[in-house]
Each structure stands twice: as C-alpha cells, then as structure tokens.
C-alpha cells in the first residue's frame, strides 16, 4: 500500500468505525459483531503505525488512551458553568413556576433526568472534539481531553449540519455494571472500593493515565448546547439535532406544558429510575425557549430558567439492636449498627454505618431506638436520624467504647481525626492479620502463594505474628497443617522467596505505615532512595517530598520510632528484602545541587517522570508548587498557565528542555 492508498483507506475506516460506534452506543443497534469491529480497529491501527503521518488525535484508535502522565492544565470557560437551584417538594416547584410566570408567559418546560455523575464541557470546532473541560470552580476547569477521548459514546468527530464552533455540556457517569465490576476488581486487589458510581467517575476522570480510564467503562449523556449559531431557537429541538450529529442524548427528555405535568414526570421517574442501568438523583426542569431563558437570566450561581428537583433518598425505619466496633488494619475503629432486618430499595438491610462517636452524639442514637436508615449512593446504608416518638423512658444515652474490643488497649483519638484508634499495632489481632494481608497483597509484595485464609491458619498455629515471621517459615512447618499439601507448601515458600526481589517502593508501601499509600511510597523513594535515609529524615526533610504534608510526615516518624517496628525492619533487611532504590535512582553528579525544580507540561525527549529522575540524579530537588525559593520552572509544551504566571510573578526563571540539557551537560 502506498501513502495515497493508505490515506484513503484510513479515512474510510475512520468513517466506518465512527458509524459503528454510533449504531452501537448512541442508537443501541449494532450492525456488526464485536469481532468484526475489532478487525476494523486493528486494520486502522496497522496503517497508522506504518504511516505515522496519518496518525491524528481524533482517530478512533486513540480511544484506548495512552500511558502518558497527564497533568491537567486549567482552562477558562467561555461561558461560566453554573449550577442549579434545588427543590425538594411540590410546593418548591410551584414557587419556581410562579417566579417564571412573573417574567415570561406562554412558555413550555423540558423535563430531563438528573444524571448523577460529573459535569463536563465539550468544545467542537469544525466537527472535531477539541477540548473536554471539567466544571472546576465554574469559571475555569481542568483540561481532561485525553481521558474523555476514551469514552466511546463521545464522538471525536460529528456528522451532519453542525455549527462551526459550539460547546456541548453533559454528565459523565459510570453505569452500575461498570461500577460493580470496578469495585470487584479493587476488592480483589485489596484496594478500597469506591463508595458510589459518582465518586468512581470523579476519580476516573482525574486519573493520570488515560489507558486506565479507557478500561473503566465510563459513559455520558449531553444535555446543554451553547454557541452562537445553534440550529434551533429552543433547547428541546437543539438536543434532538445534536443527537443526529452523533451525540448521546437521553431518550427520556420530555416537553411539559404545565407544572402539573412536570410533577407527573417526576413521580413517574422517582419509581422508574430504579430500572435504569445508571444512577439519577433527580429531575432537571428547564424553560424550553432560548429567548425566554435569556429574559429570565441568571443569578450569581444558577440560571432562573432551570431548577433541579432532588429525589428523596430511600429511607426505612427499624430498630437498632446493638452496635459492633470493627478494628481495621491501621487500628481505626468503626462503629457498625446491627438492625432488625428491613427492606430498603430492593435489598434487606441488617447493618448500617454509624461513622464515629461524634455522629452518634449529634444524632443522639441509643440502643433500642427506632432509627432512620438511608440508602443514598453508598454501598453501606447509613443511619441519618432517630424517631424519638418510639423512645421509652428507660432508654439511656450511648456509651462509646474507651478500650479496643479486640485487645483491650485504651483507645486514642487525635484532634484532627474523627475516628478512635487502637495504638496496639503489633499486638491486636485484626491489626496483625490486616497488616500481614496488606503486606502480601498484589500491589505490595505480591506473595500470591498465600491467601487470607492461609494467613489466619498460620497465625492460629503460632507460625506468624508479624510480617517478618513470613521469612522464617519452613516447608516442614507448613506440611502438618490442614489443607496444605506438599505442592502448596512449596508454592508458599517460593512466592515468599520471590518477594525478596520486589522493588523498594513497594516494600515501603507493604510495611503498612499509616497514610503511606502506593503513590506516597513512590514519591518518598524518588526523593529519599533508601530506608536508612527515610528513617533518619526529620520532619523538614520529609516535608520536602512531593505531596507529603505534616500528617504523613509525622506518621512516618512515629512508625520508625517504634522499637517493635525497628526490630521487624531489621529482620526483613536480614532476610534480604530490597531496602533501597535501584541504580536508576542513584546519583550521577552534583550539577544541580541546591537547585529546586517544578516540572510542568510535556517534553520531546523525556517523560516528566524521567526528567524528575534526572534532576535527582544530578543532586537537584523536585517540588510540586512554585514558591519564591524555587530555582527553575522547567516548562514543556502545554505547561500549566497558572504555573507560568506564578513563576513570572515570583521571578522564578522559566527554562525549556534545551536549556535544561545545557545545565546538566555543562
Ligand atoms: S443543566 C445551567 N441538565 O446537575 C444548567 N444539569 O445540580 C446547567 N446535571 O452541574 C445544568 N443532569 O452536573 C443539567 N439533565 C441535566 C443534568 C444536569 C445532571 C448536573 C450538572 C449540574 C448539576 C446541577
């Protein structure tokens, strides 16, 4: 195939693929099999790989995302992104209707579902998606285009008679099926599940790596068109037009002539929404005619021509039988209510979260009370109040525990924390087990041969009491245990042995220092390289690490000051675990000594992470925010505008990749 043939085929393939995307995602009417679709994508990928000049950002192959670390650049919205006033009752709606009637007459409403996700603004020029920006503070938001491109329902290119330039706004959400799959995966990997699809969506949109976003199954509905040359003078027809161009527009949007019809729509969807595959939290009511919208105008925060009606969360009243206190891996105490089983939003609820002592005090919750349980978007229902009319005279205020229910140690509570803690981190059963489970988990030491049940078994048989004990285990000690045959004993020993090669940053995450998650561990290792440096670092040195604040710094110091932890670390070191970063993080020169850098944007010869590594290898320091003491802002393409402005204001020198090369090569 020569270049011209490739170009023609490429354009054809893109058109065919986008049409199939539309049939599949927008019209829900696929005309080819997934297999055939994949063949088309593969063919296009192959052409783009051979003829790199044909690669474009709007190609359907780009939906798989890339591994580049995104740093979000802030973009000013052309039209501010307003929010909506909320209503909760029929009388609120009647008030809204009266307010509208005072200003315009002879109008109609459009009712739409209020999708429970994250709002987004998409900018199209000449039919091509240019930019996707989050709401941010309403004035400016984050440029999340790379991530949004991976959402298959959002057209990268549109077809038909569209205006040259326009903005279309809508909601990105995670369908319940994607949410359940994601949380299952997270639980399997010992990661904290997301509380609800909305949080999962928000977390996903801000992921640094768009290829991860592509896997999360996000979806979108668009509900608001803005621009100078819109096809129709009313909102409803504009949305229908946008659907023809290829946008995902909800089919449940309805025109209503009276507020009574609006209320009927709300009542219908309050029940029917439960059958939708995604979450909605209300109905949005909009005046249809755009001229009338303009006449009604906006207040500081929201338009006068639209309002949101919020569905009430599902609630039930039931008896609080008792309260359990759970102790987590880090010693955090969570009170959990045991309830008389009650039906709520299609499931039987027996347990509900009580959060912490303060919450219990505020709500004045007592054992035996009839409590109001609510199921919002969260997985675990929560108690939101007490029906005191059922309370008997002998009911007593709730006494919160003062000692750990597992080990009896006196609980502690730091001023800034809502939760109590059991400080007996190395002697309290759920903490011991939890710490070992965390240590072996996939993102930590990845000791696959061991599972949660085996850990319990080894602990019960006095073979392990902490993470260091794992490295003293012998095959002969395992064989007498029930359920452990020769082969699995060998597997366990081998995978423990293999873990000695796990890189230092994961070891640091695995040892379970409070607040030191995977990313924090990585950042610490990037700056401090070895356990010896970390354990001798004072608070100031720790605060120099990107993203580390006082809370984390103090937690690290506390961990290393504990003699029991010191002993465990010594044993792990003797066993041969990696306690320092590999060569790549080692010093090359002192050319950048005493200099601090903020790296922003994208670069031609290096990734941002590589640059940060080079800075450290030459004795320089990376900092995340610009201050007067920063030496250089190393700015690449698309470097954040705010950063540039701040650097100029504080007279921090701005250098590019070439100037940086000169610094290290001089
Ligand atoms: S219209 C100026 N329509 O609800 C009007 N918003 O509470 C702009 N939302 O920020 C919004 N579904 O994120 C509109 N059908 C819908 C919506 C919707 C969900 C969200 C949106 C907005 C928030 C306001």
XYZ file of C-alpha atoms and ligand atoms in Angstrom:
690
model
C 0.000 0.000 0.000
C 1.445 3.394 -0.906
C 0.816 6.572 1.061
C -2.137 7.771 -1.038
C -3.865 4.387 -0.831
C -3.202 4.267 2.904
C -4.654 7.758 3.350
C -7.868 6.868 1.511
C -8.293 3.583 3.370
C -7.553 5.304 6.656
C -10.231 7.950 6.120
C -12.739 5.316 5.050
C -12.008 3.114 8.016
C -12.429 6.015 10.416
C -15.783 6.890 8.941
C -16.996 3.283 9.050
C -15.787 2.802 12.631
C -17.416 6.020 13.869
C -20.666 4.955 12.188
C -20.481 1.626 14.004
C -19.751 3.452 17.248
C -22.911 5.433 16.712
C -25.023 2.396 15.919
C -23.655 0.621 18.949
C -23.528 3.337 21.570
C -25.953 6.013 20.534
C -28.657 4.067 18.689
C -28.114 0.849 20.714
C -28.442 -1.038 17.445
C -25.126 -2.656 16.444
C -24.862 -3.836 12.855
C -21.605 -5.813 13.108
C -20.142 -8.209 15.671
C -17.514 -7.147 18.218
C -15.061 -9.340 16.370
C -15.631 -7.581 13.048
C -15.385 -4.236 14.806
C -12.052 -5.209 16.353
C -10.765 -6.225 12.917
C -11.540 -2.743 11.582
C -9.755 -1.116 14.532
C -6.751 -3.395 14.090
C -6.536 -2.604 10.395
C -6.636 1.115 11.123
C -4.016 0.733 13.845
C -1.720 -1.103 11.460
C -1.995 1.643 8.826
C -1.393 4.385 11.386
C 1.627 2.510 12.672
C 3.148 2.174 9.222
C 2.268 5.684 8.032
C 2.814 7.759 11.152
C 1.870 10.947 9.278
C -1.675 9.626 9.202
C -1.968 9.483 12.991
C -4.486 12.031 14.271
C -5.851 12.829 17.685
C -9.421 12.255 16.535
C -8.789 8.776 15.201
C -10.970 6.065 16.808
C -7.749 4.217 17.675
C -6.991 6.953 20.185
C -9.846 5.822 22.391
C -7.648 3.211 24.019
C -5.770 6.045 25.740
C -2.068 6.309 26.305
C 0.405 5.886 29.113
C 1.493 9.499 29.251
C 1.147 11.033 32.664
C -1.457 13.752 32.413
C -1.021 16.918 34.289
C -4.203 18.851 33.993
C -3.943 22.288 32.539
C -6.594 24.771 33.644
C -8.863 26.265 31.005
C -11.141 29.257 31.400
C -14.739 28.506 30.392
C -16.054 30.692 27.614
C -19.472 30.596 29.294
C -19.326 30.031 33.084
C -20.527 26.602 34.183
C -23.387 27.394 36.527
C -25.038 25.002 38.922
C -28.756 24.621 39.551
C -31.024 25.641 42.395
C -32.503 22.637 44.207
C -36.096 21.873 45.103
C -37.397 19.035 47.205
C -41.179 19.348 47.151
C -44.231 20.121 45.033
C -44.615 23.456 46.755
C -40.993 24.405 45.886
C -41.827 23.567 42.276
C -44.975 25.675 42.346
C -42.901 28.568 43.701
C -40.446 28.134 40.805
C -43.335 28.089 38.333
C -44.730 31.322 39.846
C -41.331 33.018 39.595
C -41.056 32.055 35.923
C -44.617 33.214 35.195
C -43.895 36.651 36.601
C -41.309 37.225 33.878
C -42.434 35.234 30.822
C -45.740 33.975 29.547
C -46.743 31.356 27.036
C -43.829 29.016 27.638
C -43.194 25.305 27.975
C -40.867 23.246 30.137
C -38.484 20.465 29.235
C -38.006 17.789 31.871
C -34.832 15.731 31.933
C -33.352 13.165 34.239
C -30.644 14.494 36.508
C -27.731 12.140 35.919
C -25.588 11.509 38.952
C -22.056 11.948 37.730
C -19.569 14.654 36.929
C -20.340 17.530 34.585
C -18.236 18.114 31.510
C -17.994 20.717 28.791
C -17.002 19.566 25.295
C -15.776 22.023 22.700
C -16.160 21.182 18.998
C -14.605 23.080 16.127
C -15.385 22.119 12.538
C -16.985 18.933 13.785
C -13.950 17.713 15.730
C -13.731 17.360 19.503
C -11.145 19.928 20.582
C -11.293 20.008 24.316
C -13.069 18.487 27.285
C -13.034 20.572 30.442
C -14.370 19.807 33.925
C -16.595 22.239 35.782
C -13.814 23.208 38.194
C -14.888 26.301 40.089
C -17.383 27.207 37.346
C -15.016 29.843 35.907
C -12.180 27.543 34.956
C -11.804 23.781 34.933
C -9.255 21.067 34.172
C -8.461 20.033 30.620
C -9.258 16.307 30.739
C -9.449 15.792 26.954
C -7.100 12.787 26.843
C -9.251 10.939 29.367
C -12.580 11.941 27.849
C -11.486 10.768 24.398
C -11.520 7.222 25.723
C -15.285 7.334 26.362
C -16.759 5.571 23.380
C -20.114 7.374 23.374
C -18.466 10.764 22.994
C -17.930 11.422 19.271
C -14.431 12.541 18.335
C -15.906 13.683 15.040
C -19.523 14.524 14.266
C -21.562 14.328 11.074
C -24.304 16.475 9.530
C -25.118 20.153 9.541
C -23.489 21.388 12.718
C -22.259 24.906 13.642
C -18.538 25.575 13.070
C -17.987 26.183 16.732
C -20.053 25.225 19.748
C -19.899 23.832 23.240
C -21.977 20.929 24.487
C -22.288 20.094 28.149
C -23.374 16.990 29.911
C -22.669 14.448 32.571
C -20.045 11.725 32.607
C -21.179 8.784 34.694
C -20.303 5.201 35.442
C -23.081 2.710 34.675
C -23.836 0.445 37.633
C -22.459 -2.608 35.825
C -19.069 -0.929 35.259
C -19.099 0.284 38.851
C -19.715 -3.185 40.237
C -17.001 -4.672 38.036
C -14.530 -1.984 39.064
C -15.209 -2.410 42.773
C -14.908 -6.171 42.496
C -11.515 -5.740 40.842
C -10.474 -3.291 43.540
C -11.502 -5.647 46.315
C -9.619 -8.490 44.631
C -6.545 -6.294 44.594
C -7.039 -5.234 48.221
C -7.845 -1.693 47.180
C -10.563 0.383 48.802
C -13.773 0.199 46.771
C -15.446 3.426 45.626
C -18.460 4.434 47.723
C -20.710 5.073 44.725
C -20.630 5.439 40.924
C -20.334 9.225 41.177
C -17.143 9.039 43.251
C -15.803 6.373 40.921
C -16.480 8.661 37.945
C -14.805 11.651 39.562
C -11.789 9.513 40.472
C -11.584 8.073 36.975
C -11.771 11.401 35.133
C -8.815 12.639 37.158
C -6.679 9.541 36.583
C -3.201 10.359 35.352
C -3.193 7.617 32.789
C -5.829 7.612 30.069
C -5.328 3.944 29.181
C -6.605 3.189 32.689
C -9.603 5.453 32.080
C -10.393 3.541 28.883
C -10.832 0.343 30.897
C -13.294 1.764 33.400
C -16.414 1.809 31.195
C -17.493 5.428 31.656
C -20.490 6.756 29.744
C -22.079 10.114 29.092
C -25.289 11.999 28.357
C -25.202 15.506 26.941
C -27.922 17.955 27.886
C -26.968 21.521 27.054
C -25.830 23.151 23.828
C -24.143 26.558 23.803
C -22.880 28.685 20.952
C -23.682 31.491 18.599
C -25.177 29.589 15.678
C -27.317 26.896 17.210
C -29.769 25.296 14.772
C -32.996 25.991 16.727
C -34.442 28.665 18.981
C -35.366 26.122 21.626
C -33.478 23.681 23.829
C -35.505 20.565 23.013
C -35.024 20.766 19.244
C -31.336 21.576 19.661
C -30.873 18.402 21.687
C -32.645 16.372 19.004
C -30.419 17.919 16.373
C -27.325 17.114 18.426
C -28.478 13.517 18.555
C -28.476 13.450 14.751
C -24.867 14.706 14.707
C -23.905 11.707 16.835
C -24.141 12.846 20.456
C -25.529 10.612 23.201
C -28.754 12.355 24.235
C -31.139 10.786 26.731
C -34.354 9.481 25.227
C -36.241 10.253 28.436
C -36.353 14.012 27.885
C -39.932 15.311 27.705
C -41.743 18.555 26.937
C -44.323 19.610 29.545
C -46.900 22.401 29.238
C -47.756 22.786 32.915
C -46.112 22.323 36.291
C -48.664 19.542 36.939
C -47.214 17.598 34.007
C -43.749 18.239 35.426
C -44.824 16.736 38.752
C -46.268 13.703 36.962
C -42.945 13.218 35.155
C -41.112 13.418 38.499
C -43.446 10.932 40.179
C -43.111 8.513 37.296
C -39.308 8.626 37.281
C -38.976 8.524 41.067
C -40.017 4.875 40.734
C -38.964 4.029 37.175
C -35.373 5.267 37.684
C -34.637 2.112 39.680
C -34.785 0.137 36.432
C -32.229 2.347 34.636
C -28.687 0.970 34.330
C -27.219 4.196 35.790
C -27.863 6.429 38.804
C -30.038 9.515 38.680
C -30.632 11.793 41.652
C -33.464 13.955 40.418
C -35.127 15.737 37.531
C -33.989 18.961 35.852
C -36.717 21.315 34.683
C -35.788 23.874 32.026
C -37.712 26.599 30.199
C -37.543 25.465 26.570
C -37.371 28.676 24.543
C -33.873 30.196 24.464
C -35.077 33.789 24.178
C -37.245 33.251 27.234
C -34.244 31.698 29.014
C -32.318 34.881 28.286
C -35.185 37.014 29.517
C -35.246 35.089 32.782
C -31.463 35.436 33.112
C -29.178 34.089 35.781
C -28.384 34.800 39.423
C -24.783 34.705 40.685
C -24.759 30.935 40.845
C -27.580 29.472 38.805
C -29.967 30.225 35.955
C -33.517 31.413 36.730
C -34.798 29.381 33.800
C -33.928 25.963 35.218
C -34.173 24.127 38.505
C -33.361 20.691 39.853
C -35.817 18.558 41.774
C -33.926 16.123 44.004
C -35.371 12.661 44.605
C -35.580 11.715 48.240
C -33.054 9.048 49.250
C -34.686 5.733 50.075
C -35.330 5.518 53.791
C -36.728 2.994 56.226
C -37.337 2.939 59.974
C -36.152 -0.011 62.016
C -34.877 -0.967 65.457
C -31.248 -0.556 66.465
C -30.437 -3.865 68.168
C -26.779 -3.410 69.048
C -23.556 -1.796 67.926
C -20.354 -3.608 66.924
C -16.974 -1.991 66.804
C -14.718 -3.060 63.986
C -10.969 -2.639 64.128
C -9.287 -2.045 60.790
C -5.753 -2.826 59.611
C -4.485 0.537 60.803
C -6.338 0.318 64.135
C -9.179 2.667 63.122
C -12.403 1.903 64.980
C -15.662 1.915 63.016
C -19.000 1.568 64.818
C -21.472 -0.564 62.877
C -25.170 -0.802 63.762
C -26.934 -4.165 63.882
C -30.517 -3.594 62.827
C -33.745 -5.502 62.813
C -33.749 -6.577 59.142
C -35.724 -4.162 56.961
C -36.453 -3.861 53.227
C -34.827 -0.847 51.611
C -34.553 -0.064 47.880
C -34.831 -3.699 46.904
C -32.428 -5.228 49.451
C -32.659 -6.422 53.045
C -30.629 -4.198 55.316
C -29.237 -5.633 58.560
C -26.233 -3.431 59.162
C -25.568 0.259 58.771
C -22.670 2.594 59.297
C -22.602 4.831 62.346
C -19.382 6.617 61.263
C -17.887 7.727 64.591
C -18.591 8.904 68.093
C -19.346 12.469 67.131
C -22.008 11.395 64.661
C -23.610 9.163 67.291
C -23.644 12.051 69.786
C -25.054 14.553 67.320
C -27.902 12.240 66.349
C -28.339 11.098 69.995
C -28.605 7.463 68.951
C -29.441 4.902 71.659
C -29.667 1.115 71.646
C -33.313 0.096 71.206
C -34.175 3.277 69.289
C -36.199 3.238 66.085
C -33.653 4.668 63.679
C -33.988 6.070 60.170
C -31.786 4.204 57.715
C -30.988 5.759 54.386
C -29.542 4.311 51.256
C -28.051 7.018 49.114
C -25.445 6.138 46.525
C -23.302 4.454 49.177
C -22.777 0.710 49.407
C -23.333 0.558 53.164
C -26.555 2.245 54.264
C -26.239 4.889 56.954
C -28.279 5.955 59.941
C -29.449 9.514 59.499
C -31.741 10.038 62.458
C -33.882 8.692 65.277
C -37.665 8.607 65.511
C -37.830 9.698 69.140
C -41.590 9.158 69.429
C -40.868 5.453 69.967
C -38.329 6.066 72.731
C -39.087 4.520 76.134
C -38.324 6.145 79.494
C -35.584 3.694 80.396
C -33.560 4.426 77.241
C -30.026 5.527 78.053
C -27.512 7.608 76.150
C -24.967 5.621 74.245
C -21.606 4.939 75.881
C -18.836 4.883 73.329
C -16.110 2.338 73.977
C -12.917 3.528 75.614
C -10.895 0.341 75.038
C -10.225 -1.795 71.990
C -12.901 -4.507 71.655
C -10.240 -6.914 70.357
C -7.214 -6.431 72.607
C -8.424 -4.211 75.456
C -5.883 -1.440 74.852
C -7.033 2.089 75.720
C -8.173 3.826 72.526
C -6.655 7.078 71.296
C -8.103 9.867 69.236
C -6.074 12.544 67.569
C -7.561 16.004 67.495
C -7.722 16.228 63.734
C -9.246 12.750 63.329
C -12.893 11.793 63.611
C -12.097 8.177 64.450
C -10.681 6.485 67.524
C -7.621 4.268 67.146
C -6.225 1.272 68.900
C -2.500 2.044 69.276
C -1.508 -1.597 69.881
C -0.493 -2.046 66.268
C 1.678 -5.120 66.774
C -0.434 -6.914 69.373
C -4.064 -6.507 68.283
C -5.489 -9.445 66.318
C -7.290 -7.669 63.405
C -4.377 -5.272 63.048
C -1.814 -8.094 62.978
C -3.807 -10.073 60.426
C -4.755 -6.952 58.458
C -1.121 -5.858 58.256
C 0.043 -9.234 57.006
C -2.795 -9.362 54.461
C -1.824 -5.916 53.244
C 1.845 -6.920 53.091
C 1.193 -9.903 50.830
C -1.362 -8.122 48.621
C -0.788 -7.729 44.905
C 0.268 -4.093 44.841
C 2.555 -4.640 47.816
C 4.774 -7.757 47.982
C 2.513 -9.820 45.693
C 3.020 -13.054 47.621
C 0.486 -14.970 45.537
C 1.015 -18.348 47.177
C -0.581 -17.013 50.354
C -4.208 -16.013 50.779
C -6.280 -14.539 53.552
C -7.328 -17.954 54.895
C -3.787 -19.276 54.974
C -2.668 -16.206 56.899
C -5.346 -16.906 59.527
C -4.269 -20.534 59.647
C -0.593 -19.697 60.105
C -1.445 -17.132 62.758
C -3.665 -19.560 64.672
C -0.879 -22.123 64.627
C 1.557 -19.596 66.054
C 3.732 -19.676 62.962
C 3.411 -15.993 62.158
C 2.717 -12.995 64.307
C 4.092 -10.269 62.077
C 5.345 -9.703 58.530
C 8.949 -10.601 59.341
C 7.887 -14.057 60.560
C 6.900 -14.930 56.973
C 10.574 -15.067 56.014
C 11.380 -17.611 58.754
C 8.743 -20.084 57.544
C 9.991 -23.537 56.518
C 8.203 -26.025 54.305
C 8.296 -28.643 57.101
C 6.342 -26.314 59.389
C 3.573 -25.970 56.802
C 3.089 -29.618 55.895
C 1.392 -30.720 59.146
C -1.281 -28.019 58.718
C -4.707 -28.956 57.403
C -5.352 -28.071 53.737
C -1.641 -27.543 52.976
C -0.256 -30.248 50.738
C 3.346 -30.626 49.535
C 2.749 -28.623 46.353
C 1.056 -25.668 48.008
C 3.680 -25.593 50.772
C 6.348 -25.343 48.067
C 4.372 -22.597 46.348
C 4.083 -20.586 49.532
C 7.807 -20.812 50.291
C 8.699 -19.987 46.697
C 6.477 -16.935 46.450
C 7.810 -15.644 49.782
C 11.333 -16.160 48.449
C 10.457 -14.388 45.164
C 9.161 -11.370 47.064
C 12.737 -10.589 48.091
C 13.158 -9.101 44.621
C 10.204 -6.747 44.915
C 11.397 -3.164 44.393
C 11.893 -0.908 47.383
C 8.981 1.456 46.755
C 6.568 -1.460 47.038
C 8.302 -2.732 50.172
C 7.816 0.714 51.682
C 4.120 0.582 50.811
C 3.853 -3.013 52.061
C 5.160 -2.421 55.585
C 1.952 -0.505 56.241
C 2.911 2.926 57.559
C -0.322 4.815 58.200
C -1.195 7.216 55.352
C 1.641 5.911 53.163
C -0.212 4.548 50.158
C 1.227 3.320 46.911
C 1.754 6.771 45.364
C 3.166 8.320 48.530
C 5.641 5.445 48.864
C 6.766 6.052 45.293
C 7.222 9.776 45.908
C 9.215 9.126 49.087
C 11.538 6.702 47.307
C 12.037 9.105 44.405
C 13.420 11.678 46.839
C 14.897 9.655 49.677
C 16.045 6.447 47.921
C 16.692 4.166 50.917
C 15.154 3.049 54.170
C 18.157 4.406 56.046
C 17.567 7.881 54.667
C 13.848 7.699 55.381
C 14.226 6.532 58.944
C 16.753 9.217 59.793
C 14.919 12.037 57.983
C 13.443 14.720 60.222
C 10.046 16.304 59.636
C 11.501 19.076 57.485
C 13.249 16.667 55.163
C 10.116 14.575 54.817
C 8.077 17.668 54.003
C 10.359 18.287 51.029
C 8.935 15.173 49.390
C 6.334 15.941 46.758
C 2.781 15.612 48.167
C 3.838 14.941 51.755
C 2.259 17.082 54.416
C 2.609 17.184 58.174
C 0.172 14.374 58.828
C 2.083 11.864 56.680
C 5.487 13.113 57.850
C 4.516 12.640 61.492
C 3.094 9.209 60.808
C 6.389 8.129 59.180
C 8.424 9.426 62.113
C 6.126 7.665 64.581
C 6.419 4.396 62.673
C 10.222 4.365 62.642
C 10.453 5.479 66.284
C 8.613 2.358 67.423
C 11.209 -0.229 68.647
C 8.998 -3.145 67.585
C 8.869 -1.769 64.025
C 12.632 -1.263 64.077
C 13.084 -4.896 65.037
C 10.744 -6.083 62.257
C 12.568 -3.928 59.695
C 15.931 -5.296 60.795
C 14.674 -8.839 60.349
C 13.277 -8.020 56.891
C 16.600 -6.476 55.955
C 18.462 -9.572 57.156
C 16.083 -11.724 55.134
C 17.249 -9.890 52.006
C 14.347 -7.587 51.077
C 15.081 -4.542 48.916
C 15.699 -1.618 51.209
C 16.971 0.855 48.695
C 16.043 2.028 45.224
C 17.764 0.543 42.201
C 20.714 2.159 40.393
C 18.445 4.357 38.247
C 17.785 6.488 41.269
C 21.457 6.817 42.191
C 23.497 9.994 41.997
C 25.336 10.928 38.757
C 26.620 14.417 39.554
C 26.136 17.429 41.788
C 25.478 19.821 38.930
C 22.006 20.691 40.154
C 22.880 20.710 43.846
C 20.963 23.317 45.795
C 18.519 23.879 42.936
C 14.831 23.117 43.074
C 12.644 22.458 40.040
C 8.973 22.435 39.168
C 8.444 20.309 36.048
C 5.296 21.046 34.058
C 3.904 20.150 30.633
C 5.100 17.580 28.104
C 8.564 17.240 26.602
C 10.053 15.839 23.408
C 12.944 13.729 24.674
C 11.805 12.736 28.158
C 8.677 11.950 30.089
C 8.017 14.142 33.102
C 8.958 11.286 35.443
C 12.267 10.788 33.595
C 13.077 14.469 33.939
C 12.352 14.363 37.649
C 14.634 11.370 37.976
C 17.437 13.130 36.063
C 17.079 16.186 38.295
C 17.560 13.996 41.352
C 20.406 12.044 39.810
C 22.227 15.349 39.433
C 21.572 16.403 43.005
C 18.595 18.690 42.346
C 15.265 18.621 44.102
C 11.744 18.325 42.676
C 8.980 20.349 44.224
C 5.343 20.355 43.215
C 4.439 24.014 43.730
C 6.273 27.158 42.779
C 7.459 29.378 45.604
C 9.900 32.264 45.781
C 12.656 29.775 46.675
C 12.111 27.620 43.558
C 15.126 27.848 41.220
C 13.544 26.894 37.897
C 10.212 26.177 36.291
C 11.085 23.569 33.668
C 8.251 24.142 31.246
C 7.378 21.872 28.344
C 4.590 22.074 25.851
C 1.163 22.703 27.411
C 2.778 23.747 30.665
C 0.147 24.980 33.135
C -0.741 28.625 32.606
C -1.143 29.203 36.331
C 2.364 27.880 36.921
C 3.846 30.193 34.303
C 2.024 33.187 35.742
C 3.143 32.343 39.259
C 6.761 31.859 38.139
C 6.723 35.236 36.422
C 5.221 36.890 39.463
C 7.766 35.388 41.851
C 10.617 35.978 39.389
C 11.370 32.260 39.122
C 13.360 31.544 35.975
C 11.468 29.574 33.305
C 13.578 27.193 31.222
C 12.796 24.753 28.425
C 14.130 21.273 27.685
C 17.189 22.571 25.755
C 18.221 24.937 28.491
C 17.841 22.121 30.975
C 20.085 19.889 28.867
C 22.686 22.626 28.900
C 22.546 22.763 32.697
C 23.311 19.086 33.106
C 25.778 18.795 30.255
C 27.870 21.833 31.038
S -28.408 21.508 33.164
C -27.284 25.884 33.534
N -29.300 19.070 32.955
O -26.601 18.727 37.874
C -27.788 24.492 33.562
N -27.655 19.508 34.615
O -27.000 20.420 40.218
C -26.707 23.508 33.549
N -26.941 17.520 35.851
O -23.946 20.943 37.299
C -27.054 22.179 34.023
N -28.205 16.068 34.818
O -23.669 18.482 36.541
C -28.474 19.892 33.607
N -30.147 16.929 32.625
C -29.324 17.752 33.263
C -28.473 17.301 34.281
C -27.650 18.215 34.949
C -27.290 16.234 35.746
C -25.951 18.045 36.831
C -24.951 19.018 36.268
C -25.137 20.275 37.049
C -25.771 19.767 38.301
C -26.556 20.863 38.989
